[in-house]
PDB file of C-alpha atoms in Angstrom:
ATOM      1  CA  UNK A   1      56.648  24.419 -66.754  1.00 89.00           C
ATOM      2  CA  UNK A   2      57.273  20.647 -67.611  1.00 92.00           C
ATOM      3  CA  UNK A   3      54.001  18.881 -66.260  1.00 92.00           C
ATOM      4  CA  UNK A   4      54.312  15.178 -65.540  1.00 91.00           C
ATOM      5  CA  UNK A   5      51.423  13.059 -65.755  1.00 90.00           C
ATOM      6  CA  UNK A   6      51.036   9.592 -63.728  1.00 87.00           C
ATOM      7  CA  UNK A   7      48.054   7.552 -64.658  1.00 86.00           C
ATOM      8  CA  UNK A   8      47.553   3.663 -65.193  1.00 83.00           C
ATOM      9  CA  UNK A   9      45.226   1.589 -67.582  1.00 82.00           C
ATOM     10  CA  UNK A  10      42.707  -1.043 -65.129  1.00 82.00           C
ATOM     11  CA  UNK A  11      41.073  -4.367 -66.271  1.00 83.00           C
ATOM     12  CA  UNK A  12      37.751  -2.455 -67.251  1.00 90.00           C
ATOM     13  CA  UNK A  13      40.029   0.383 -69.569  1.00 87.00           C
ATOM     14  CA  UNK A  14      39.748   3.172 -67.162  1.00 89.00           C
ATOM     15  CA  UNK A  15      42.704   4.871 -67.162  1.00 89.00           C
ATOM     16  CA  UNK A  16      43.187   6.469 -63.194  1.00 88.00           C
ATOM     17  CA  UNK A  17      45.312   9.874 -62.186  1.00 88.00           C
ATOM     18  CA  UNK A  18      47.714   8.881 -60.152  1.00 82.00           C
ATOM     19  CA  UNK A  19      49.785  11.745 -59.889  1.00 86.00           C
ATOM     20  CA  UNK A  20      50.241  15.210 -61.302  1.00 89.00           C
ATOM     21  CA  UNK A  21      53.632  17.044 -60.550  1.00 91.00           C
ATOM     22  CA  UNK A  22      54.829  20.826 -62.201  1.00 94.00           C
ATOM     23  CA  UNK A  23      58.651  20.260 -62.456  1.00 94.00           C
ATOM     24  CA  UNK A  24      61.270  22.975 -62.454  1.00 94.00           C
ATOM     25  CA  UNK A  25      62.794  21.809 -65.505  1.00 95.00           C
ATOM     26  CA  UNK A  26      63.284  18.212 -67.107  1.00 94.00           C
ATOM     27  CA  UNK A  27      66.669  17.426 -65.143  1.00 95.00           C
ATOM     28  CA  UNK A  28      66.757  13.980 -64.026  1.00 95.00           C
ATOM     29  CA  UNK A  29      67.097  15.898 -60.293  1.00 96.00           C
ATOM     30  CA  UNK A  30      63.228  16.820 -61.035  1.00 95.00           C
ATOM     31  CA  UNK A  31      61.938  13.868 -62.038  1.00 94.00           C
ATOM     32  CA  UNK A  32      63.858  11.937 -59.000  1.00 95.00           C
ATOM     33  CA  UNK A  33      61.719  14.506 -56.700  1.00 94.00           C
ATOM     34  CA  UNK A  34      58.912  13.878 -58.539  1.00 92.00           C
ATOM     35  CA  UNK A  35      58.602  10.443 -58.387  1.00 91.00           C
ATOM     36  CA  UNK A  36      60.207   9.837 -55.455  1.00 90.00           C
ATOM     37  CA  UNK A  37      57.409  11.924 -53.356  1.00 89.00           C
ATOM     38  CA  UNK A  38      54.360  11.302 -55.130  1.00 85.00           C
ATOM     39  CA  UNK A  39      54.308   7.646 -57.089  1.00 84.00           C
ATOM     40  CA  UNK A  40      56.550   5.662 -54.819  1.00 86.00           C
ATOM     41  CA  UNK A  41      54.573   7.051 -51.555  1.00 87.00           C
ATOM     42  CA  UNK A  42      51.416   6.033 -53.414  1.00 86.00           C
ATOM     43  CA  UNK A  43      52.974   2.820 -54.462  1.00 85.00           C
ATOM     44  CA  UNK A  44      53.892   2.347 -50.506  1.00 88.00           C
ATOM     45  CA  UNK A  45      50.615   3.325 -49.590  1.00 89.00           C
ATOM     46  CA  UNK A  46      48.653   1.084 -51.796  1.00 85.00           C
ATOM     47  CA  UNK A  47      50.695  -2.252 -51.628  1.00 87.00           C
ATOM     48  CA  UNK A  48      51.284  -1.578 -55.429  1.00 79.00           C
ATOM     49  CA  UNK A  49      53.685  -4.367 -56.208  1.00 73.00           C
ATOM     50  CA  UNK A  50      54.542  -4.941 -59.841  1.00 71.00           C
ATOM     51  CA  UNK A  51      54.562  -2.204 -62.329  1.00 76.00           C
ATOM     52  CA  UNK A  52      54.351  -4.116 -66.096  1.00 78.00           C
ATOM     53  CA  UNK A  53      55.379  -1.535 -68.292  1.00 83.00           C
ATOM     54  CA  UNK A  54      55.972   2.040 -68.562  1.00 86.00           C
ATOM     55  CA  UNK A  55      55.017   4.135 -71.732  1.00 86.00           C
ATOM     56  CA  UNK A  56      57.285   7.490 -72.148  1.00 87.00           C
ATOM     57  CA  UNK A  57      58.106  10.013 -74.849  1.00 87.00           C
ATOM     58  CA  UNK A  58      62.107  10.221 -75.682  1.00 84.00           C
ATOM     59  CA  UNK A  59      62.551  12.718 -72.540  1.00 89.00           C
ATOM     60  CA  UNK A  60      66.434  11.169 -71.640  1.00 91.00           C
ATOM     61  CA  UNK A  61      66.501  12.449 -68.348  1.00 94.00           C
ATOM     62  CA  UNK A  62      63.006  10.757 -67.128  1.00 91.00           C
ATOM     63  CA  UNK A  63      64.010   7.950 -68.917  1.00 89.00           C
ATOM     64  CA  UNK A  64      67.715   8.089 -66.968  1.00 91.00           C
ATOM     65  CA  UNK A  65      65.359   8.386 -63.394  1.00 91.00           C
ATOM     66  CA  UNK A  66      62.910   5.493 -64.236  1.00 89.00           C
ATOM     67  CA  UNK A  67      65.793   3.144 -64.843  1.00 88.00           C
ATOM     68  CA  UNK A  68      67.295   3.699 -61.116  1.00 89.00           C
ATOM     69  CA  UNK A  69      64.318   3.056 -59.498  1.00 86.00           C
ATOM     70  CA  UNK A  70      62.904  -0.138 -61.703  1.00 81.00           C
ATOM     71  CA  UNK A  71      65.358  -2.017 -63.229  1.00 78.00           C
ATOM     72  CA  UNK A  72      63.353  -4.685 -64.833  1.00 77.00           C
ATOM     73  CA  UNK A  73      60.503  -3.274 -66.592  1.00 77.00           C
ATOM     74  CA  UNK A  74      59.649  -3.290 -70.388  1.00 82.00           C
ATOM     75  CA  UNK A  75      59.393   0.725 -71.747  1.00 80.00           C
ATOM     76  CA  UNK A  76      57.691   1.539 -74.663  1.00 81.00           C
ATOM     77  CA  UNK A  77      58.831   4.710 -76.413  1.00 80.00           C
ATOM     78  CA  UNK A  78      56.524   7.185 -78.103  1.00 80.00           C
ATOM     79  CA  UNK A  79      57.657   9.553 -80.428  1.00 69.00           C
TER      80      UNK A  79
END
């Protein structure tokens, strides 16, 4: 099972768990789930504003997801 990680890097270079979610598969359908009911409820939550930058591996279909919910943000692609 595909696991995806959401964490964040603070000021003082602790790096937080946001979110942890099991998907199905990696279909864009189970990412949208994914971050649709745990990071955007958090974001919500929080008042979390601004995201600066995203860091992802080459996974097409999260990358496909990301890109309808945050349309301006700078992604860095690990390989």
């Amino acid at each position: 099972m595909p696991l995806l990680n959401i964490c964040s890097v603070i000021s003082n270079n602790i790096t937080p768990q946001f979110a942890f979610a099991f998907l199905s598969s990696k279909r864009e359908e189970d990412y949208t789930w994914a971050i649709e009911t745990s990071f955007l409820k958090l974001c919500k939550k929080y008042n979390i504003l601004a995201l600066k930058c995203i860091i992802i591996n080459r996974e097409l279909a999260l990358l496909n997801t990301l890109n309808n919910f945050f349309f301006i943000l700078d992604y860095i692609l690990c390989y």
